[in-house]
Tab-separated table of C-alpha atoms in Angstrom:
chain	number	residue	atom	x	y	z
A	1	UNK	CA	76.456	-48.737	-37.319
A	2	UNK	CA	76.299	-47.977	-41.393
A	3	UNK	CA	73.497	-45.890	-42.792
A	4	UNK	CA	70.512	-48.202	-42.937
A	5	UNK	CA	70.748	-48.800	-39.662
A	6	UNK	CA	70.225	-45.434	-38.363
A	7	UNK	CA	67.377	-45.027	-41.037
A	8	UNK	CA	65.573	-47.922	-39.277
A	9	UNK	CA	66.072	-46.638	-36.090
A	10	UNK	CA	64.500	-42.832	-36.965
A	11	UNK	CA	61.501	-44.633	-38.522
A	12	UNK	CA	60.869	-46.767	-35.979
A	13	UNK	CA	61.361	-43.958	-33.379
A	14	UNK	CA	58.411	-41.805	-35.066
A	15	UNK	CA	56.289	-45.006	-35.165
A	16	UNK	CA	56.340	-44.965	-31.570
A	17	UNK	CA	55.981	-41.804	-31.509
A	18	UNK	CA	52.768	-41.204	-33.092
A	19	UNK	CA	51.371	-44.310	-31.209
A	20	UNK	CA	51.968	-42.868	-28.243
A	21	UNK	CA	53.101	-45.626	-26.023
A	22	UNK	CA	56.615	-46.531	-24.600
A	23	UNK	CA	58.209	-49.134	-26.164
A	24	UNK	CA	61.965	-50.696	-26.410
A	25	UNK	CA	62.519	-51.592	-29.781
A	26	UNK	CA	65.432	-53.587	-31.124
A	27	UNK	CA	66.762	-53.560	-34.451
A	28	UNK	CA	69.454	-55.628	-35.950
A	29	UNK	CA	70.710	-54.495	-39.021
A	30	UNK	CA	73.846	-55.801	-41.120
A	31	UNK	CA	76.000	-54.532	-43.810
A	32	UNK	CA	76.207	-56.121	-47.164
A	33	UNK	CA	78.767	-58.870	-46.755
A	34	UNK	CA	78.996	-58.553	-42.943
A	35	UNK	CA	77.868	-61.174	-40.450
A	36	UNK	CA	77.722	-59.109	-37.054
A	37	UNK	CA	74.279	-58.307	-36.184
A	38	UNK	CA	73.715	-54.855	-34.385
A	39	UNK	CA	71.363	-54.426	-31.491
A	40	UNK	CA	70.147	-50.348	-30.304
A	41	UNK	CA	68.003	-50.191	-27.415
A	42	UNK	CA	65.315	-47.118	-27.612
A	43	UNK	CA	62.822	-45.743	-24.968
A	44	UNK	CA	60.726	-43.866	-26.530
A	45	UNK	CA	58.598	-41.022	-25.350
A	46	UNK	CA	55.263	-40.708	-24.230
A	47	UNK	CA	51.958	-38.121	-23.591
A	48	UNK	CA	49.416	-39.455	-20.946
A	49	UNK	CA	45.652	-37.802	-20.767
A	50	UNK	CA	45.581	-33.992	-19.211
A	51	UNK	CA	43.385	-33.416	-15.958
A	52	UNK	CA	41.243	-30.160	-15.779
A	53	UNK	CA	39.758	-29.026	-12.349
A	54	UNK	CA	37.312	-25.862	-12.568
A	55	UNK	CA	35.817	-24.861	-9.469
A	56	UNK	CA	33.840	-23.655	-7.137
A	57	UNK	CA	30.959	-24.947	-9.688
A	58	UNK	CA	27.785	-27.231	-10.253
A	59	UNK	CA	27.654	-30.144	-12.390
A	60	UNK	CA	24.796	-30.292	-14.704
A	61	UNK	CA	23.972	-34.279	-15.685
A	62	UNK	CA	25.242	-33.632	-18.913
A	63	UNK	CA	28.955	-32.481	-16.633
A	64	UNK	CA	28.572	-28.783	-17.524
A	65	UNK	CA	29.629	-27.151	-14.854
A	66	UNK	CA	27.921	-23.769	-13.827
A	67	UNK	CA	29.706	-20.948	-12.227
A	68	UNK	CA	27.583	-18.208	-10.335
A	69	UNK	CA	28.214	-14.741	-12.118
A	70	UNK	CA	30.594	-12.215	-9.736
A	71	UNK	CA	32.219	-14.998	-8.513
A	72	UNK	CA	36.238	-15.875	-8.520
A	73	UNK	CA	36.301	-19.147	-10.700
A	74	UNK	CA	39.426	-21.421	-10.526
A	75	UNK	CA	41.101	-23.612	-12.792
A	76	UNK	CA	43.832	-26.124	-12.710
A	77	UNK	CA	45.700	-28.346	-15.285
A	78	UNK	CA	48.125	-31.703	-14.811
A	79	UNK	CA	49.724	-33.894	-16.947
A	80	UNK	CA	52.736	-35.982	-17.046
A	81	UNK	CA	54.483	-36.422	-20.102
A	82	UNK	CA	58.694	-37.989	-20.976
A	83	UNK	CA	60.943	-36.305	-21.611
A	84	UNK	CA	59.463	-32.677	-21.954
A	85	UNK	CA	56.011	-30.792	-21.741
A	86	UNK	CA	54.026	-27.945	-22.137
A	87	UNK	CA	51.167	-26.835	-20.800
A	88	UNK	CA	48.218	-24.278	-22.460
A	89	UNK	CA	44.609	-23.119	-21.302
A	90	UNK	CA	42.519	-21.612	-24.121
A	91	UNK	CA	39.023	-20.336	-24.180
A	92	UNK	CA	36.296	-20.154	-26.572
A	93	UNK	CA	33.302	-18.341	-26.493
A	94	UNK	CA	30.166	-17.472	-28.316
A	95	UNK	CA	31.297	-14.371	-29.712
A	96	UNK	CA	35.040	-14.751	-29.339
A	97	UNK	CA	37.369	-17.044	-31.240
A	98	UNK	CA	39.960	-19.268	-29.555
A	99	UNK	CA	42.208	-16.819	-27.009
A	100	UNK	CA	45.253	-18.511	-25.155
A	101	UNK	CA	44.761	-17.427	-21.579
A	102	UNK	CA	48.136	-18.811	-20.070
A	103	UNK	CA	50.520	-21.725	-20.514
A	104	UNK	CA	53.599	-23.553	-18.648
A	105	UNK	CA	56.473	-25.781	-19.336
A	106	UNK	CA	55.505	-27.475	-15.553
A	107	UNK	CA	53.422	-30.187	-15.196
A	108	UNK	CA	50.907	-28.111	-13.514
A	109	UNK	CA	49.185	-25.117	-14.682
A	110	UNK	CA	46.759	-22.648	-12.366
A	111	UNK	CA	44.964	-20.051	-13.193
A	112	UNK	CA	41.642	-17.867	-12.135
A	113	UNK	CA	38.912	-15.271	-12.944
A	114	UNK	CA	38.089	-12.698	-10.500
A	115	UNK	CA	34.369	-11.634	-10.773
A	116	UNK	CA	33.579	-13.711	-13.486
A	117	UNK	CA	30.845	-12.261	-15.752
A	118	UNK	CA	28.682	-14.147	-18.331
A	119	UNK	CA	30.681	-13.063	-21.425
A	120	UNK	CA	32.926	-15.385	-20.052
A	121	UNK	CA	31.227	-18.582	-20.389
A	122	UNK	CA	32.069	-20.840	-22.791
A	123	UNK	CA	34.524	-23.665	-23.781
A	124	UNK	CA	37.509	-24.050	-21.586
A	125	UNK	CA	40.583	-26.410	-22.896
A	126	UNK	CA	43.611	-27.993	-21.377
A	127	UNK	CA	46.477	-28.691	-24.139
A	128	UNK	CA	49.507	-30.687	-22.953
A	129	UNK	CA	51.988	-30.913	-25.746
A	130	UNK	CA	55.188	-33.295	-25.945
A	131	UNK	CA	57.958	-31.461	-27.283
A	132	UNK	CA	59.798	-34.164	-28.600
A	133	UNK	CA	56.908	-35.961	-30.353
A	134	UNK	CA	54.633	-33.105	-31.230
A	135	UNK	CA	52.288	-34.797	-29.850
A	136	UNK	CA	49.442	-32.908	-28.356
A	137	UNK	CA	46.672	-34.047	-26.114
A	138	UNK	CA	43.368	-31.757	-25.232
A	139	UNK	CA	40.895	-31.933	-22.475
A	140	UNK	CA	37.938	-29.176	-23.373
A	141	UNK	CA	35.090	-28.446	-20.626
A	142	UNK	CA	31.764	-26.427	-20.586
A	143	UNK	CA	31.353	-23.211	-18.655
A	144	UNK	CA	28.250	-21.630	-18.331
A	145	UNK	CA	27.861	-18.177	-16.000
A	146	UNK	CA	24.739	-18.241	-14.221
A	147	UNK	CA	23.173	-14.984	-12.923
A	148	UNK	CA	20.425	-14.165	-10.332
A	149	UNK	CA	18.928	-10.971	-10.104
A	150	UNK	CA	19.019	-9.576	-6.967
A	151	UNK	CA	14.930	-8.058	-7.037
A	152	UNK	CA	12.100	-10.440	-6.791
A	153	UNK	CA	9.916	-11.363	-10.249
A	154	UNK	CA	7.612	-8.852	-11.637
A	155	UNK	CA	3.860	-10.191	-11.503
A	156	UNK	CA	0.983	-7.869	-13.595
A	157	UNK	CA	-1.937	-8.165	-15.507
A	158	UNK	CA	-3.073	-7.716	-18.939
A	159	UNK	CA	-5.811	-5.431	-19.652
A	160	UNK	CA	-8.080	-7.014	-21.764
A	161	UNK	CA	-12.054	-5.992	-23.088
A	162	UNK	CA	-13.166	-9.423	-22.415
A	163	UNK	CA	-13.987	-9.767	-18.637
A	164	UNK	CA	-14.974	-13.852	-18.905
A	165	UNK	CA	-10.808	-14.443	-17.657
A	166	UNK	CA	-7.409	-12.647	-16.343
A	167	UNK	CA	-4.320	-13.198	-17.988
A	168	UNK	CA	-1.640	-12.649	-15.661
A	169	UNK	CA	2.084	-12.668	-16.957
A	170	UNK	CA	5.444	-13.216	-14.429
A	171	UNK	CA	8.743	-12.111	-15.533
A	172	UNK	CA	12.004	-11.974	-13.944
A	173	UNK	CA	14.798	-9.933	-16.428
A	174	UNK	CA	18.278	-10.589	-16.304
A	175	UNK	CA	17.857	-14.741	-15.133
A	176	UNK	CA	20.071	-16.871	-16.753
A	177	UNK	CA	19.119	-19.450	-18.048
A	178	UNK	CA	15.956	-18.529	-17.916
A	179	UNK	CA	14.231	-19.778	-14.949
A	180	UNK	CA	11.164	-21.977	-14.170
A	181	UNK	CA	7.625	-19.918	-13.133
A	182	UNK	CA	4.957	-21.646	-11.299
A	183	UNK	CA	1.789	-19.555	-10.671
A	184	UNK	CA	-0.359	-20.963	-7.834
A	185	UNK	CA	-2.521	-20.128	-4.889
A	186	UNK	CA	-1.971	-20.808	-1.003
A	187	UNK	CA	1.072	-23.036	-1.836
A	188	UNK	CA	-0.976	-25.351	-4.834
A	189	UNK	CA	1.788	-24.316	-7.709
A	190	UNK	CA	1.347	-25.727	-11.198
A	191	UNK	CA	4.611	-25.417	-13.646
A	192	UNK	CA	3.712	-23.192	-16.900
A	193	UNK	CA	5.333	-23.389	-20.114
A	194	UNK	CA	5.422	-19.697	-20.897
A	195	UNK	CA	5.753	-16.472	-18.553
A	196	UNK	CA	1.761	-15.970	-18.944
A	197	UNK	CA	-1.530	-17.260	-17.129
A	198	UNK	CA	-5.141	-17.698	-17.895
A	199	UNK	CA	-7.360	-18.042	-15.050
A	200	UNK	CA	-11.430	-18.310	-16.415
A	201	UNK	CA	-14.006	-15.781	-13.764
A	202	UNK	CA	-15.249	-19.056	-12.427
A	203	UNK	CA	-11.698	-19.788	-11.163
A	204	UNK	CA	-11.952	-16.810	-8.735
A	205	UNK	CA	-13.009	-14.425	-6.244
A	206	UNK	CA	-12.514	-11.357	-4.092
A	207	UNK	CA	-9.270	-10.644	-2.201
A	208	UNK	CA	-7.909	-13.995	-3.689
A	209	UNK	CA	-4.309	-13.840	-3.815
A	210	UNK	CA	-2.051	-14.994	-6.757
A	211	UNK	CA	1.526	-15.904	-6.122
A	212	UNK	CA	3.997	-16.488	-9.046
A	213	UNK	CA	7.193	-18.977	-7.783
A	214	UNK	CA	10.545	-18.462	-9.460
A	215	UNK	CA	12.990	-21.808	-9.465
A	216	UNK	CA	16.853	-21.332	-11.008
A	217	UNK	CA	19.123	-23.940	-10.495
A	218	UNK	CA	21.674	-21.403	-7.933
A	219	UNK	CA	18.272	-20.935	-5.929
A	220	UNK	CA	18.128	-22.438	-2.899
A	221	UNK	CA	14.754	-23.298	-1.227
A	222	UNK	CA	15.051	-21.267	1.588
A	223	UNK	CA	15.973	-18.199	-0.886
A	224	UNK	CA	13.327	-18.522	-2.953
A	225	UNK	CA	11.981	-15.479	-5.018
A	226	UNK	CA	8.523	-14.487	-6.070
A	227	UNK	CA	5.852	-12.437	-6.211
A	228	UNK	CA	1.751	-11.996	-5.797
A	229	UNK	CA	-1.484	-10.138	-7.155
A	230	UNK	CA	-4.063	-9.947	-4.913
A	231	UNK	CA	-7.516	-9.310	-7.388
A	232	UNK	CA	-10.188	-6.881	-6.236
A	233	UNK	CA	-13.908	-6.690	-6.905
A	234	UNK	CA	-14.674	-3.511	-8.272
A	235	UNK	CA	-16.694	-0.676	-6.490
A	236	UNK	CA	-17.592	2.172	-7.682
A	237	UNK	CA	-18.107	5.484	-5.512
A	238	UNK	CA	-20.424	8.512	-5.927
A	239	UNK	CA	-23.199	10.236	-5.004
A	240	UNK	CA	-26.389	8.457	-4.618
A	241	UNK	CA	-28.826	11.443	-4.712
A	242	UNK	CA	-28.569	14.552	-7.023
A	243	UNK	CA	-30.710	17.776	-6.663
A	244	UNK	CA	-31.057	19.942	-9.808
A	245	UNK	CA	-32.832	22.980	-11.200
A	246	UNK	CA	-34.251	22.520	-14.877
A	247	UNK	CA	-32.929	24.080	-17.411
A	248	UNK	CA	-28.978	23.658	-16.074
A	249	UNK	CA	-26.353	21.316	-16.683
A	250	UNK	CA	-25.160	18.509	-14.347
A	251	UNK	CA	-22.382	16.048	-14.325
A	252	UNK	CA	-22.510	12.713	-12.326
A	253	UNK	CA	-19.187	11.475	-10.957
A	254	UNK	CA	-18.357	7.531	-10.105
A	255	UNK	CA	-15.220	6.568	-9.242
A	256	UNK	CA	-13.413	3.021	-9.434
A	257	UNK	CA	-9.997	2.623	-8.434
A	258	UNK	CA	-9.864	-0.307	-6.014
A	259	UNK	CA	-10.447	-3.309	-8.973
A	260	UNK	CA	-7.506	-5.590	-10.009
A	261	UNK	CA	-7.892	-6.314	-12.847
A	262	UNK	CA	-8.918	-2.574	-13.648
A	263	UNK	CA	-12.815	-2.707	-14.060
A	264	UNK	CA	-14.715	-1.306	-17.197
A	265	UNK	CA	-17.168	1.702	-15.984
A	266	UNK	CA	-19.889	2.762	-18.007
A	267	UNK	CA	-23.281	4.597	-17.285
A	268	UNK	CA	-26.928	3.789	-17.861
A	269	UNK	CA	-29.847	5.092	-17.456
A	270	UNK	CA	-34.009	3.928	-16.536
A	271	UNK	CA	-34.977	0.735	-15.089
A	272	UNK	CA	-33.947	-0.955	-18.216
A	273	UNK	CA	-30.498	0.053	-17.883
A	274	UNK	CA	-29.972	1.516	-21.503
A	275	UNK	CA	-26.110	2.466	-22.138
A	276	UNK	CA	-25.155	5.908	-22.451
A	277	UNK	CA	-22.993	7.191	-25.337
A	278	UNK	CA	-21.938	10.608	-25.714
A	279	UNK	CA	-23.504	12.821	-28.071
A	280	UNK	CA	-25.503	16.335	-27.827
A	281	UNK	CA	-27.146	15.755	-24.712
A	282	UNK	CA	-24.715	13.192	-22.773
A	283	UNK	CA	-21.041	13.723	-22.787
A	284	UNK	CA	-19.324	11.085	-21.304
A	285	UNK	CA	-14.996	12.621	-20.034
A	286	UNK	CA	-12.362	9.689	-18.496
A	287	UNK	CA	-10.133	11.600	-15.331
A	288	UNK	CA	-7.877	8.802	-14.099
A	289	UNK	CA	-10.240	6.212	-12.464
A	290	UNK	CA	-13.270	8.826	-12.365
A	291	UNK	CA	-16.129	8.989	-15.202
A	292	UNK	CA	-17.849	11.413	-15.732
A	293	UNK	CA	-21.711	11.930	-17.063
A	294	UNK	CA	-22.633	15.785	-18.436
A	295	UNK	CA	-26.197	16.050	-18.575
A	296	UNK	CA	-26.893	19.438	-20.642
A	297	UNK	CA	-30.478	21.522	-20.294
A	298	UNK	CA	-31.827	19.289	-17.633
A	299	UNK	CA	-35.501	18.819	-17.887
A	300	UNK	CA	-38.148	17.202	-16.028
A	301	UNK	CA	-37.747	13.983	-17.929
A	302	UNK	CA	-34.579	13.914	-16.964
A	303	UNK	CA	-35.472	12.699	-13.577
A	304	UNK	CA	-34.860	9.340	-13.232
A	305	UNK	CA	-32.507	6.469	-12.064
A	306	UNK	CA	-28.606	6.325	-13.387
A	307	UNK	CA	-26.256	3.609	-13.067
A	308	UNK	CA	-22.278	3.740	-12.763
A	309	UNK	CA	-21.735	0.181	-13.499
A	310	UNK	CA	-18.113	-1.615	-13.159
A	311	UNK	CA	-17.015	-4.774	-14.566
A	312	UNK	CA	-14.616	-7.295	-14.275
A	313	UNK	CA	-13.551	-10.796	-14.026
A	314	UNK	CA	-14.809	-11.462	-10.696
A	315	UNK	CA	-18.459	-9.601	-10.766
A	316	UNK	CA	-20.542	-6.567	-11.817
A	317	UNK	CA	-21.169	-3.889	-9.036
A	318	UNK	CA	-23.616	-1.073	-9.705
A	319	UNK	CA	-23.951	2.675	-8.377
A	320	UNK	CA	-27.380	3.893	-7.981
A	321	UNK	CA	-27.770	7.526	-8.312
A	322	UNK	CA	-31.422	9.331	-8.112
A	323	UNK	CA	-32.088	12.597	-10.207
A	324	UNK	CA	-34.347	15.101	-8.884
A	325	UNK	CA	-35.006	17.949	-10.701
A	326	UNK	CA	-36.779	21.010	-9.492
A	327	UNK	CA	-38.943	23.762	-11.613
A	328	UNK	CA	-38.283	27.721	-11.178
A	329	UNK	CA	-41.326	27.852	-9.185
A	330	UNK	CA	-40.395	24.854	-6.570
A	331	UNK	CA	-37.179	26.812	-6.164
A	332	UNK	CA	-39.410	29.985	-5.615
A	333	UNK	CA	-41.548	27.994	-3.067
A	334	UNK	CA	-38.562	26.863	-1.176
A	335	UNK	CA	-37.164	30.524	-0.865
A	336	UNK	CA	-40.685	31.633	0.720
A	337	UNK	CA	-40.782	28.548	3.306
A	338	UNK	CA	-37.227	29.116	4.238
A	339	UNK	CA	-37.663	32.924	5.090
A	340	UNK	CA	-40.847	32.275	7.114
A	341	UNK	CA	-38.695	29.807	9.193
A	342	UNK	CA	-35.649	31.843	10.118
A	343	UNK	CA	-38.255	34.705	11.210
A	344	UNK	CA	-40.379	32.051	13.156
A	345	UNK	CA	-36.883	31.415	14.805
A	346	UNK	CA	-35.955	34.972	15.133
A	347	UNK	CA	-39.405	35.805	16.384
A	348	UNK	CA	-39.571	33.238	18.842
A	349	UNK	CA	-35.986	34.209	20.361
A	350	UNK	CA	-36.825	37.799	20.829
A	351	UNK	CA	-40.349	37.115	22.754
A	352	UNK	CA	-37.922	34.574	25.108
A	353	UNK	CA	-35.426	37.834	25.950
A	354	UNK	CA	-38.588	39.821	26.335
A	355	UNK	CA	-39.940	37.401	29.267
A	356	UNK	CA	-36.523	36.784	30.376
A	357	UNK	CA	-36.044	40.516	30.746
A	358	UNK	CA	-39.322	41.365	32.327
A	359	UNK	CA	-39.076	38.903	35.086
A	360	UNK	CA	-35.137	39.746	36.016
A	361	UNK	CA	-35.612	40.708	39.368
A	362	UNK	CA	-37.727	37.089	40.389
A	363	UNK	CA	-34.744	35.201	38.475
A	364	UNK	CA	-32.211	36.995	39.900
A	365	UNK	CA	-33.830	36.769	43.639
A	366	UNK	CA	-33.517	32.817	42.867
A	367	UNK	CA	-37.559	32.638	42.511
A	368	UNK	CA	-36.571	30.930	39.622
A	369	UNK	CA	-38.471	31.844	35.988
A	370	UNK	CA	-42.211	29.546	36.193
A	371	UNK	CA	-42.593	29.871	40.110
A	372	UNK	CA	-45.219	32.381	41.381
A	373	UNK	CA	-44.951	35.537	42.584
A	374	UNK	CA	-45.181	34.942	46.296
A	375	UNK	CA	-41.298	35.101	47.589
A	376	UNK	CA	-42.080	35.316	51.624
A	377	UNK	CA	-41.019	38.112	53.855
A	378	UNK	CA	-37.982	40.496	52.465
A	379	UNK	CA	-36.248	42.492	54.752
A	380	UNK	CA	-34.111	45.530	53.594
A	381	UNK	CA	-31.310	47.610	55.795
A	382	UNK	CA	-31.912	50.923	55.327
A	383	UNK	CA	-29.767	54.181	56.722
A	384	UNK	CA	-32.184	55.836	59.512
A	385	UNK	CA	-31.322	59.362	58.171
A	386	UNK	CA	-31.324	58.864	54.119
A	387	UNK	CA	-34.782	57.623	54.499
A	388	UNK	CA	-38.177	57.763	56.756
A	389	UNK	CA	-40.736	55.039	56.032
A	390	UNK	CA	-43.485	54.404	58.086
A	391	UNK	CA	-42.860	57.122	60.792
A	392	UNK	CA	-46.515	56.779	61.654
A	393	UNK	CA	-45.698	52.991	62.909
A	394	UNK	CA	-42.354	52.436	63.501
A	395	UNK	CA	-41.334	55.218	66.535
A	396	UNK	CA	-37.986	57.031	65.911
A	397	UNK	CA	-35.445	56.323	68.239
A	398	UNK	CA	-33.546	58.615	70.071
A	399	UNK	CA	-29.829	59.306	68.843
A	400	UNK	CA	-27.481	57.670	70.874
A	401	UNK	CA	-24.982	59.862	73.662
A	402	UNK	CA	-22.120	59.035	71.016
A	403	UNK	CA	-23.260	60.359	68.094
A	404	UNK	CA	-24.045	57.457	66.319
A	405	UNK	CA	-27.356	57.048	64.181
A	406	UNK	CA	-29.513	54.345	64.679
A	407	UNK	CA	-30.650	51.770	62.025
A	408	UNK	CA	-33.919	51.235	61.710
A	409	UNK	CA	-35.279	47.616	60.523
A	410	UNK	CA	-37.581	47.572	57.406
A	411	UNK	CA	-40.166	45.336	57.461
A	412	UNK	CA	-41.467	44.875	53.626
A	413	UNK	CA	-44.584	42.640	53.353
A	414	UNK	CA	-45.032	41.304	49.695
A	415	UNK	CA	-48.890	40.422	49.296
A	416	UNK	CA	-49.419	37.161	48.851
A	417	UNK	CA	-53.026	35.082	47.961
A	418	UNK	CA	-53.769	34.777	51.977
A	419	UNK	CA	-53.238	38.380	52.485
A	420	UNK	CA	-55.754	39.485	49.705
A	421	UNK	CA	-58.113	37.033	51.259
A	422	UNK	CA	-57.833	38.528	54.366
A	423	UNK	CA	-58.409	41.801	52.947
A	424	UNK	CA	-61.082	40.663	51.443
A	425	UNK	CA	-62.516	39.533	55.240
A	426	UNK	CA	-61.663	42.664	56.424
A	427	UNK	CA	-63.606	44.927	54.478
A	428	UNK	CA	-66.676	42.496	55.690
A	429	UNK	CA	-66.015	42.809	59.064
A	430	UNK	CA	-64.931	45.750	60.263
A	431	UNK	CA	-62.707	46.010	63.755
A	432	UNK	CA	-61.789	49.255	65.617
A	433	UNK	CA	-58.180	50.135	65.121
A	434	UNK	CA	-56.194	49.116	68.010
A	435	UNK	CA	-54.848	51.864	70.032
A	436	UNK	CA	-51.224	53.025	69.341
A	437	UNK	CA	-48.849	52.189	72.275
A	438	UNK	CA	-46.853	55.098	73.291
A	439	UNK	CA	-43.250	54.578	73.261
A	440	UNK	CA	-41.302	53.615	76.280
A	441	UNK	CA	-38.134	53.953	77.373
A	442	UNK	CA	-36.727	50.319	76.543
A	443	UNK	CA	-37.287	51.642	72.720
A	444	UNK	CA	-33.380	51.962	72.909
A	445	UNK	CA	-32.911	48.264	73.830
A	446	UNK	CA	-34.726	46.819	70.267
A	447	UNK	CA	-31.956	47.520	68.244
A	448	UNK	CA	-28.065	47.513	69.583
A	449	UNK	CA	-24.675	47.681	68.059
């Protein structure tokens, strides 16, 4: 084979090579002069496409796949390329530039990312290079790192003068991408655009609850996350009626803390409801959800009706509180009254001891207190020898042979009505005295021990 031959051949070899197909080629060449033809045989090299598997993952329609951040993301790489290969996996990302990751002269290249984080999303590519044509071939796929935060959404309010609507806003930090929010009520959701919602007074009511529904595309719908607002009425607390003396200060308290949103409290004053602003005479003070009313050198026109009135989105609620106010000499009069009571009460309990005392002995001989006097027959044991009572009726009776006394029996008639009335009949009708028995010798047999 001269010169020009071989030239052909080389030129037709990287023809074929850039082409990228196999192909025999044959070339007949001849020499200047020379009649033999000469026929070369060549197989030329080839590069076929490069496979790329990245998993676990989801496809997105658009085939970007998404990986779930913390996660252990594999990849994996084929090709098959004659005579000779290599193998590369590179990465791109938002903030970094192209970075080899790892590479192989083997048909098949593997390679993974233990708790992948988002910094590591971006553009993944598969290079398979043919060493004898330089030819390279790429195969470049989308990674995006999702993440999910592991608390629910965070549902509030903002505070706003105008009480015609609530604005409600639903956020859920650290979603990515950033996920879908659906505000609705007993499972009636509507999509919003934006994180925030406007809901007009007429829309609600008391103890209505709010829910706010997150959606990301690595939620399932059993795992669902979301949150709720529950709006409140407001009510305002205090004391309805208010006793004063003239000429002192006072201050009112109302307290609201149960509205959501948080109500706006004010107070007014008269039938007519005029507002109150502070000044010289009314000083109005804010402690957490209490407001206060100062009401300095009370007087008697002073004495009137005041209003703690709260305001929101779902309705007005008013506290009525009542002033009385009381002169020097009303507080004088009150003094007077209250001393003559406590000594009609002490007055009264020490007559009650004084009956109670006087009539001891009928009480405590279970007469009782209101019964009459007239108790019956009472018979008291007395010792023969401490005592002699009636020794002109009752005869004495002889000591016995042992020694012993003798009791006598006492025979105590209390008066009653009957006796005086036949006292009475007595005195009109006089009878002789009966004679006196003398006594007899079965005396000792009355009374035995």
């Amino acid at each position: 084979m001269n010169i020009v031959a071989s030239l052909a051949l080389l030129c037709l070899s990287a023809a074929a090579a850039v082409s990228g197909n196999e192909s025999t080629e044959t070339v007949q060449s001849a020499a200047p002069g020379d009649n033999r033809t000469i026929n070369a045989r060549i197989q030329l090299p080839i590069t076929s496409d490069v496979s790329t598997t990245i998993y676990p993952t989801v496809v997105l329609p658009n085939r970007t796949l998404i990986a779930e951040n913390g996660s252990t993301i594999y990849f994996r790489c084929f090709t098959q390329s004659y005579p000779s290969q290599q193998l590369n996996l590179t990465f791109s990302g938002a903030l970094t530039n192209i970075t080899s990751l790892a590479s192989t002269t083997r048909p098949l290249l593997e390679y993974s990312i233990v708790n992948i984080q988002p910094r590591s999303q971006g553009v993944y590519t598969c290079s398979a290079l043919t060493t004898v044509s330089n030819r390279r071939v790429d195969n470049s796929t989308e990674l995006l790192v999702y993440y999910i935060p592991s608390k629910h959404p965070d549902c509030m309010f903002v505070q706003a003068q105008d009480t015609s609507s609530v604005q409600l806003n639903c956020s859920w930090f650290g979603a990515y991408p950033t996920p879908e929010l659906r505000w609705g009520e007993d499972g009636d959701f509507q999509v919003t655009n934006n994180l925030g919602l406007t809901l007009n007074s007429s829309m609600l009511h008391d103890k209505q609850k709010v829910t706010c529904m997150a959606l990301h595309k690595l939620l399932k719908q059993e795992n669902q996350k979301s949150c709720s607002i529950t709006l409140r009425a407001p009510f305002p607390e205090g004391k309805p009626l208010v006793t004063v003396l003239e000429g002192t200060n006072l201050t009112l308290t109302c307290s609201e803390n149960t509205s959501l949103p948080p109500a706006n409290t004010t107070w007014r004053k008269g039938q007519n409801q005029d507002l109150i602003v502070s000044g010289s005479r009314y000083i109005l003070s804010f402690e957490g959800p209490a407001v206060k009313l100062t009401i300095v050198n009370i007087s008697k026109d002073d004495e009137r009706y005041y209003f703690c009135r709260s305001e929101n989105a779902l309705g007005v609620r008013e506290l009525e509180v009542y002033l009385t106010v009381k002169t020097s000499s009303s507080a004088y009069t009150g003094a007077v009254i209250g001393v003559f009571i406590a000594a009609l009460i002490v007055g009264s309990a020490f007559i009650m001891v004084k009956v109670l005392y006087s009539r001891r002995h009928t009480i405590c001989l279970g007469g009782g207190f209101m019964q009459a006097e007239d108790s019956g027959d009472v018979l008291d044991l007395v010792d023969s020898d401490d005592e002699q009572i009636f020794h002109d009726t009752v005869p004495q009776l002889p000591p016995l042979a042992n020694g012993r006394h003798t009791t006598l029996v006492q025979i105590h008639r209390i008066p009653s009505s009957e006796d005086h009335e036949d006292t009475e009949t007595a005195g009109t009708d006089p009878q002789p005295p009966e004679q006196k028995e003398e006594p007899t010798e079965e005396a000792e047999d009355l009374v035995s021990f």
